[in-house]
Short mmCIF file of N, CA and C and ligand atoms in Angstrom, two decimals:
data_model
loop_
_atom_site.label_atom_id
_atom_site.label_comp_id
_atom_site.label_asym_id
_atom_site.label_seq_id
_atom_site.Cartn_x
_atom_site.Cartn_y
_atom_site.Cartn_z
N MET A 1 19.66 -0.38 19.09
CA MET A 1 20.84 0.85 18.46
C MET A 1 21.10 1.87 19.71
N LEU A 2 22.43 2.50 19.60
CA LEU A 2 22.51 3.15 20.86
C LEU A 2 22.21 4.45 20.34
N GLN A 3 21.47 5.01 21.78
CA GLN A 3 20.77 6.46 21.49
C GLN A 3 22.32 7.44 21.93
N VAL A 4 22.97 8.17 21.49
CA VAL A 4 23.86 9.57 21.52
C VAL A 4 23.50 10.71 21.14
N MET A 5 23.32 11.46 22.36
CA MET A 5 22.67 12.77 21.94
C MET A 5 23.81 13.95 22.66
N ILE A 6 23.78 14.23 21.02
CA ILE A 6 24.91 16.08 21.90
C ILE A 6 24.33 16.90 22.54
N ILE A 7 24.76 18.01 23.16
CA ILE A 7 24.02 18.92 23.62
C ILE A 7 25.00 19.69 24.14
N ASN A 8 24.65 21.00 22.82
CA ASN A 8 25.34 22.06 23.15
C ASN A 8 24.96 23.75 24.25
N GLY A 9 25.77 24.32 24.87
CA GLY A 9 25.38 25.15 25.21
C GLY A 9 25.64 26.58 25.05
N PRO A 10 25.03 27.75 25.86
CA PRO A 10 25.27 29.08 25.19
C PRO A 10 25.83 29.44 24.13
N ASN A 11 25.59 30.09 23.00
CA ASN A 11 26.06 30.98 22.11
C ASN A 11 27.08 29.49 20.90
N LEU A 12 26.75 28.69 21.07
CA LEU A 12 27.56 27.42 20.09
C LEU A 12 26.50 27.56 19.00
N ASN A 13 24.62 28.64 19.10
CA ASN A 13 24.42 28.24 17.78
C ASN A 13 24.90 29.66 16.67
N LEU A 14 26.05 30.38 17.34
CA LEU A 14 26.50 30.77 16.58
C LEU A 14 27.88 30.62 15.61
N LEU A 15 27.86 29.04 16.42
CA LEU A 15 29.16 28.70 15.04
C LEU A 15 28.94 28.43 13.51
N GLY A 16 29.91 28.90 13.14
CA GLY A 16 29.94 29.43 11.57
C GLY A 16 29.64 30.52 11.09
N ARG A 17 29.29 31.30 12.21
CA ARG A 17 28.27 32.78 12.06
C ARG A 17 29.60 34.19 12.61
N ARG A 18 30.38 33.54 13.77
CA ARG A 18 31.28 34.79 14.53
C ARG A 18 32.69 33.95 14.55
N GLN A 19 33.40 34.67 15.15
CA GLN A 19 34.96 33.95 15.68
C GLN A 19 35.74 32.67 14.66
N PRO A 20 35.47 33.02 13.34
CA PRO A 20 35.97 31.61 12.73
C PRO A 20 37.40 31.11 13.57
N GLU A 21 37.97 32.06 13.20
CA GLU A 21 39.42 31.75 13.81
C GLU A 21 39.50 30.74 15.29
N ILE A 22 38.54 30.81 15.96
CA ILE A 22 38.67 29.91 16.64
C ILE A 22 37.63 28.47 16.94
N TYR A 23 36.64 28.92 16.60
CA TYR A 23 35.31 27.87 16.59
C TYR A 23 35.13 27.41 14.96
N GLY A 24 36.23 27.97 13.82
CA GLY A 24 35.75 27.61 12.78
C GLY A 24 34.63 28.06 12.16
N GLU A 25 34.35 27.49 10.63
CA GLU A 25 33.58 28.26 9.85
C GLU A 25 32.31 27.69 9.64
N ASP A 26 32.03 26.27 9.88
CA ASP A 26 31.38 25.79 10.00
C ASP A 26 30.43 25.50 10.52
N THR A 27 29.03 25.66 10.82
CA THR A 27 27.65 25.57 11.14
C THR A 27 27.33 24.19 12.17
N PHE A 28 26.75 24.41 13.18
CA PHE A 28 26.58 23.07 13.49
C PHE A 28 25.89 21.64 12.90
N ASP A 29 24.43 22.47 11.92
CA ASP A 29 23.58 21.89 11.72
C ASP A 29 24.00 21.29 10.48
N ASP A 30 25.37 21.90 9.61
CA ASP A 30 26.02 21.09 8.72
C ASP A 30 27.01 20.16 9.01
N PHE A 31 27.73 20.56 10.35
CA PHE A 31 28.29 19.29 10.75
C PHE A 31 27.56 17.90 11.48
N MET A 32 26.60 18.13 11.82
CA MET A 32 26.16 17.05 12.03
C MET A 32 25.31 16.36 10.83
N ILE A 33 25.32 17.13 9.93
CA ILE A 33 24.91 15.89 8.68
C ILE A 33 26.34 15.03 8.39
N HIS A 34 27.61 15.99 8.84
CA HIS A 34 28.91 15.23 8.48
C HIS A 34 29.20 13.94 9.52
N LEU A 35 28.72 14.41 10.32
CA LEU A 35 28.91 12.95 11.51
C LEU A 35 27.62 11.95 11.44
N LYS A 36 26.58 12.63 11.10
CA LYS A 36 26.06 11.54 10.76
C LYS A 36 26.57 10.35 9.43
N GLY A 37 26.99 10.94 8.81
CA GLY A 37 27.38 10.40 7.50
C GLY A 37 28.73 9.21 8.19
N LYS A 38 29.56 9.84 9.36
CA LYS A 38 30.43 9.34 9.79
C LYS A 38 30.19 7.97 10.52
N PHE A 39 28.74 8.20 11.33
CA PHE A 39 28.54 6.78 11.85
C PHE A 39 27.67 6.18 11.19
N VAL A 40 26.91 6.32 9.99
CA VAL A 40 25.76 5.49 8.78
C VAL A 40 25.83 4.06 9.34
N ASP A 41 26.99 3.64 9.42
CA ASP A 41 27.42 2.06 9.10
C ASP A 41 27.80 1.62 10.69
N SER A 42 27.00 2.23 11.66
CA SER A 42 27.57 1.77 13.04
C SER A 42 25.76 1.90 13.38
N ASP A 43 25.89 1.17 14.60
CA ASP A 43 24.37 0.99 15.30
C ASP A 43 24.16 2.21 16.41
N VAL A 44 24.39 3.52 16.10
CA VAL A 44 24.01 4.04 16.62
C VAL A 44 23.21 5.55 16.05
N GLU A 45 22.31 6.10 17.14
CA GLU A 45 21.29 7.13 16.08
C GLU A 45 21.99 8.33 16.70
N LEU A 46 22.26 9.14 16.85
CA LEU A 46 22.73 10.89 17.00
C LEU A 46 21.73 11.64 17.12
N SER A 47 21.45 12.24 17.68
CA SER A 47 20.26 13.70 18.08
C SER A 47 21.28 14.71 18.46
N TYR A 48 20.51 16.07 18.22
CA TYR A 48 21.31 17.39 18.72
C TYR A 48 20.21 17.93 19.40
N PHE A 49 21.27 19.03 20.51
CA PHE A 49 20.06 19.74 21.25
C PHE A 49 21.07 20.96 21.33
N GLN A 50 20.45 21.78 21.14
CA GLN A 50 21.41 23.57 21.87
C GLN A 50 20.09 24.35 22.47
N SER A 51 20.87 24.66 23.51
CA SER A 51 19.92 25.63 24.13
C SER A 51 21.09 26.88 24.88
N ASN A 52 20.25 28.26 24.71
CA ASN A 52 21.28 29.36 25.76
C ASN A 52 20.75 29.48 26.94
N HIS A 53 20.07 28.32 27.48
CA HIS A 53 19.04 28.80 28.59
C HIS A 53 19.54 27.44 30.09
N GLU A 54 20.16 27.80 30.75
CA GLU A 54 20.68 26.55 31.92
C GLU A 54 19.37 25.67 32.16
N GLY A 55 18.14 26.35 32.37
CA GLY A 55 17.33 25.40 32.62
C GLY A 55 17.02 24.27 31.90
N GLU A 56 16.89 24.88 30.43
CA GLU A 56 16.36 24.31 29.53
C GLU A 56 17.39 22.96 29.57
N LEU A 57 18.89 23.26 29.58
CA LEU A 57 20.07 22.09 29.20
C LEU A 57 19.97 21.21 30.74
N LEU A 58 19.48 21.60 31.90
CA LEU A 58 19.40 20.62 32.73
C LEU A 58 17.76 20.16 32.56
N ASP A 59 16.83 20.29 31.99
CA ASP A 59 15.92 19.83 31.47
C ASP A 59 16.38 18.45 30.77
N LYS A 60 17.04 18.93 29.49
CA LYS A 60 16.97 18.58 29.22
C LYS A 60 18.35 16.92 29.58
N LEU A 61 18.81 17.37 30.25
CA LEU A 61 19.72 15.93 31.22
C LEU A 61 19.14 15.38 31.54
N HIS A 62 17.68 15.47 32.45
CA HIS A 62 16.82 15.14 32.87
C HIS A 62 16.55 13.94 32.51
N GLU A 63 15.18 14.73 30.96
CA GLU A 63 14.22 14.08 30.06
C GLU A 63 15.72 12.55 29.96
N ILE A 64 16.54 12.98 29.53
CA ILE A 64 17.50 11.36 28.37
C ILE A 64 18.60 10.96 29.28
N GLY A 65 18.69 11.82 30.57
CA GLY A 65 19.94 10.68 31.36
C GLY A 65 19.71 9.22 31.80
N TRP A 66 18.53 8.72 32.12
CA TRP A 66 18.40 7.42 32.31
C TRP A 66 17.87 6.57 31.21
N SER A 67 17.62 7.02 29.92
CA SER A 67 17.63 5.90 28.60
C SER A 67 18.72 6.10 27.80
N TYR A 68 19.36 7.18 27.60
CA TYR A 68 20.25 7.28 26.69
C TYR A 68 21.96 6.40 27.34
N ASP A 69 22.27 6.22 26.13
CA ASP A 69 23.41 5.36 25.81
C ASP A 69 24.89 6.65 26.38
N GLY A 70 24.40 7.54 26.04
CA GLY A 70 25.62 8.75 25.78
C GLY A 70 25.31 9.95 25.29
N ILE A 71 25.92 10.86 26.16
CA ILE A 71 25.77 12.49 26.00
C ILE A 71 27.07 12.98 25.46
N VAL A 72 27.00 13.91 24.95
CA VAL A 72 28.20 14.41 24.36
C VAL A 72 27.73 15.77 24.50
N LEU A 73 28.71 16.25 25.62
CA LEU A 73 28.16 17.87 25.84
C LEU A 73 28.94 19.12 25.90
N ASN A 74 28.94 19.90 25.62
CA ASN A 74 29.89 21.36 25.47
C ASN A 74 29.11 22.26 26.09
N ALA A 75 28.59 22.46 27.32
CA ALA A 75 28.02 23.61 27.96
C ALA A 75 28.52 24.64 28.08
N GLY A 76 29.35 25.26 26.53
CA GLY A 76 29.98 26.60 26.82
C GLY A 76 30.61 26.86 28.15
N ALA A 77 29.89 28.36 27.94
CA ALA A 77 31.04 29.08 29.19
C ALA A 77 30.04 28.30 30.62
N TYR A 78 28.85 27.92 30.47
CA TYR A 78 28.37 27.39 31.76
C TYR A 78 29.48 26.37 32.54
N THR A 79 29.89 25.92 31.49
CA THR A 79 31.16 24.95 31.82
C THR A 79 31.88 25.27 33.42
N HIS A 80 32.15 27.15 33.15
CA HIS A 80 32.92 27.21 33.89
C HIS A 80 32.32 27.86 35.46
N THR A 81 31.01 28.03 35.54
CA THR A 81 30.17 28.72 35.88
C THR A 81 29.24 27.96 36.97
N SER A 82 28.77 26.63 36.60
CA SER A 82 27.07 26.22 36.82
C SER A 82 27.54 24.65 37.62
N VAL A 83 27.41 25.38 38.63
CA VAL A 83 27.17 23.52 39.71
C VAL A 83 26.05 23.43 39.47
N ALA A 84 24.81 23.60 39.09
CA ALA A 84 23.74 23.10 38.71
C ALA A 84 23.65 21.84 37.75
N LEU A 85 24.74 22.43 36.88
CA LEU A 85 24.47 21.40 35.64
C LEU A 85 26.01 20.60 36.23
N ALA A 86 26.82 20.39 37.14
CA ALA A 86 27.21 19.59 37.36
C ALA A 86 26.87 18.49 38.40
N ASP A 87 25.70 19.04 39.25
CA ASP A 87 24.90 18.27 39.63
C ASP A 87 24.09 17.07 39.31
N ALA A 88 23.84 17.69 38.56
CA ALA A 88 22.57 17.23 37.07
C ALA A 88 23.24 15.65 36.29
N VAL A 89 24.88 16.12 35.74
CA VAL A 89 25.22 15.52 35.45
C VAL A 89 25.80 14.06 36.42
N ALA A 90 25.92 14.62 37.85
CA ALA A 90 26.47 13.42 38.51
C ALA A 90 25.45 13.04 38.70
N ALA A 91 24.27 13.52 38.93
CA ALA A 91 22.58 12.63 39.18
C ALA A 91 22.31 11.75 37.80
N ILE A 92 22.62 12.02 36.87
CA ILE A 92 22.18 10.87 36.11
C ILE A 92 22.76 9.73 35.70
N GLU A 93 22.19 8.63 35.13
CA GLU A 93 23.24 7.46 34.88
C GLU A 93 23.82 7.42 33.29
N THR A 94 23.15 7.83 32.38
CA THR A 94 24.20 8.13 31.00
C THR A 94 25.32 8.44 31.48
N PRO A 95 26.16 8.05 30.50
CA PRO A 95 27.62 8.65 30.85
C PRO A 95 27.56 9.82 29.76
N VAL A 96 28.40 11.21 30.44
CA VAL A 96 28.78 11.97 29.95
C VAL A 96 29.91 12.18 29.17
N ILE A 97 30.53 12.63 28.20
CA ILE A 97 31.74 13.03 27.64
C ILE A 97 31.77 14.62 27.09
N GLU A 98 32.50 15.05 28.52
CA GLU A 98 32.79 16.71 28.08
C GLU A 98 33.68 17.31 26.89
N VAL A 99 33.09 18.03 26.07
CA VAL A 99 33.77 18.49 24.73
C VAL A 99 34.27 20.09 24.67
N HIS A 100 34.93 20.35 24.26
CA HIS A 100 35.12 22.11 24.09
C HIS A 100 35.95 22.07 22.44
N ILE A 101 35.63 22.95 21.82
CA ILE A 101 36.17 23.23 20.48
C ILE A 101 37.64 24.04 20.65
N SER A 102 37.60 24.67 21.64
CA SER A 102 38.88 25.64 21.56
C SER A 102 39.70 24.67 22.69
N ASN A 103 41.00 24.57 23.16
CA ASN A 103 42.04 24.28 23.59
C ASN A 103 41.42 25.28 25.07
N VAL A 104 40.46 25.24 25.89
CA VAL A 104 40.26 26.09 26.85
C VAL A 104 41.57 26.42 27.73
N HIS A 105 42.68 25.58 27.66
CA HIS A 105 43.75 25.71 28.92
C HIS A 105 44.86 26.39 27.63
N LYS A 106 44.61 27.27 26.80
CA LYS A 106 45.36 27.68 25.83
C LYS A 106 44.91 29.12 25.94
N ARG A 107 43.42 29.53 26.72
CA ARG A 107 42.50 30.67 26.33
C ARG A 107 42.91 31.06 27.84
N GLU A 108 41.87 31.97 28.64
CA GLU A 108 42.28 33.01 29.45
C GLU A 108 42.01 32.18 30.70
N ALA A 109 42.47 32.32 31.96
CA ALA A 109 42.54 31.51 33.04
C ALA A 109 41.69 31.45 33.42
N PHE A 110 39.61 31.67 33.46
CA PHE A 110 38.60 31.57 34.13
C PHE A 110 38.32 30.60 33.44
N ARG A 111 39.25 30.14 31.65
CA ARG A 111 38.37 29.04 30.84
C ARG A 111 38.96 27.49 31.45
N HIS A 112 39.88 27.99 32.45
CA HIS A 112 41.18 26.97 32.54
C HIS A 112 40.19 25.75 34.01
N HIS A 113 39.36 26.34 34.63
CA HIS A 113 38.49 25.16 35.60
C HIS A 113 37.19 25.06 35.19
N SER A 114 36.39 23.75 35.17
CA SER A 114 35.51 23.15 34.50
C SER A 114 34.90 22.56 36.04
N PHE A 115 33.50 23.01 36.48
CA PHE A 115 32.49 22.64 37.23
C PHE A 115 32.24 20.77 36.78
N LEU A 116 32.21 20.80 35.49
CA LEU A 116 32.14 19.46 34.98
C LEU A 116 32.45 18.38 34.82
N SER A 117 34.19 18.62 34.92
CA SER A 117 35.43 17.58 33.89
C SER A 117 35.19 16.70 35.35
N PRO A 118 35.18 16.62 36.84
CA PRO A 118 35.26 16.14 37.82
C PRO A 118 33.95 15.13 37.76
N VAL A 119 33.10 15.10 36.65
CA VAL A 119 31.93 14.26 36.92
C VAL A 119 31.58 13.61 35.61
N CYS A 120 32.39 14.07 34.66
CA CYS A 120 32.37 13.49 33.53
C CYS A 120 33.29 12.47 33.16
N GLU A 121 32.74 11.17 32.76
CA GLU A 121 33.66 10.43 32.59
C GLU A 121 34.75 10.07 31.34
N GLY A 122 35.15 11.38 30.86
CA GLY A 122 36.39 11.85 30.02
C GLY A 122 36.20 13.49 29.53
N VAL A 123 37.26 13.93 29.21
CA VAL A 123 37.23 14.88 28.47
C VAL A 123 38.09 15.19 27.11
N ILE A 124 37.23 16.26 26.67
CA ILE A 124 38.33 16.37 24.57
C ILE A 124 37.84 17.84 24.71
N VAL A 125 39.57 17.97 24.56
CA VAL A 125 39.47 19.74 24.75
C VAL A 125 40.57 20.06 23.34
N GLY A 126 39.97 21.30 22.40
CA GLY A 126 40.75 21.18 21.46
C GLY A 126 41.25 21.10 20.20
N PHE A 127 40.40 20.12 19.61
CA PHE A 127 39.81 19.17 18.40
C PHE A 127 39.13 19.84 17.78
N GLY A 128 38.71 21.11 18.10
CA GLY A 128 37.61 22.25 17.44
C GLY A 128 36.33 20.33 17.21
N LEU A 129 35.51 20.68 15.85
CA LEU A 129 34.21 19.84 16.00
C LEU A 129 34.90 18.65 15.86
N ARG A 130 35.80 18.13 15.00
CA ARG A 130 36.43 16.61 15.54
C ARG A 130 36.27 16.07 16.91
N GLY A 131 36.21 16.78 17.71
CA GLY A 131 36.13 16.55 19.32
C GLY A 131 35.00 15.59 19.63
N TYR A 132 33.79 16.09 18.76
CA TYR A 132 32.56 15.50 18.84
C TYR A 132 32.85 14.18 17.93
N GLU A 133 33.15 13.84 17.08
CA GLU A 133 33.16 12.96 16.42
C GLU A 133 34.03 11.68 17.45
N LEU A 134 35.06 12.02 18.14
CA LEU A 134 36.02 11.34 18.81
C LEU A 134 35.15 10.77 20.17
N ALA A 135 34.34 11.69 20.83
CA ALA A 135 33.13 11.44 21.91
C ALA A 135 32.34 10.33 20.99
N VAL A 136 31.56 10.68 20.23
CA VAL A 136 30.77 9.78 20.11
C VAL A 136 31.43 8.28 19.52
N GLN A 137 32.58 8.54 18.94
CA GLN A 137 33.52 6.89 18.90
C GLN A 137 33.38 6.16 20.10
N TYR A 138 33.77 7.16 21.06
CA TYR A 138 33.82 6.06 22.40
C TYR A 138 32.63 5.34 22.88
N PHE A 139 31.19 6.03 22.78
CA PHE A 139 30.43 5.25 22.68
C PHE A 139 29.98 4.04 21.51
N VAL A 140 30.25 4.16 20.44
CA VAL A 140 30.36 3.00 19.69
C VAL A 140 30.56 2.14 19.81
O1 CA2 B 201 35.76 26.10 22.93
C1 CA2 B 201 34.37 25.95 23.58
O2 CA2 B 201 33.95 24.84 23.09
C2 CA2 B 201 33.67 26.26 24.23
O3 CA2 B 201 32.69 25.64 25.22
C3 CA2 B 201 33.20 27.38 23.70
C4 CA2 B 201 32.35 28.74 24.64
C5 CA2 B 201 33.51 28.87 25.71
O4 CA2 B 201 32.32 29.85 26.53
C6 CA2 B 201 33.84 27.94 26.70
O5 CA2 B 201 35.11 28.36 27.59
C7 CA2 B 201 34.67 26.66 25.79
C8 CA2 B 201 31.67 29.83 24.13
C9 CA2 B 201 31.04 29.11 22.58
C10 CA2 B 201 30.81 30.32 22.12
O6 CA2 B 201 30.74 29.80 20.34
C11 CA2 B 201 30.07 31.16 19.86
C12 CA2 B 201 31.04 30.09 18.48
C13 CA2 B 201 30.82 31.36 17.67
C14 CA2 B 201 30.60 32.39 17.53
C15 CA2 B 201 31.01 32.86 19.04
C16 CA2 B 201 30.53 32.69 19.86
#
């Protein structure tokens, strides 16, 4: 059974509660039920972790980065600021797909740069929550 973890960074716990015009109307917990249903016949176990704290995101990458088969990472605003997260993604063995719900390239210039993209296996932006499904599909 493949082990794939979705990791969300800061403020993504607010999904479905604020700014639905950018991030949609679904909470992530509701979306996880939908996503698990999509892969029910696949040989994959999906798990989910969210934190607003950079150090906790680093700890989770270190914890699973040598045992899981895939990581789907939306590091939120840390994408644009965190050398530490980029170093962790580069250090671990598990391949990481970077996902963004919104098309960051259509937004403010500070969202156009990602410290993570150069160390990720691939990048999916702008497809809403569907991007997480596309990323999991890559690992299955
Ligand atoms: O588009 C994405 O997925 C982002 O990673 C979301 C981050 C943003 O800083 C990145 O530039 C792009 C922000 C997450 C905030 O999520 C919210 C969700 C609902 C309501 C308010 C914020």
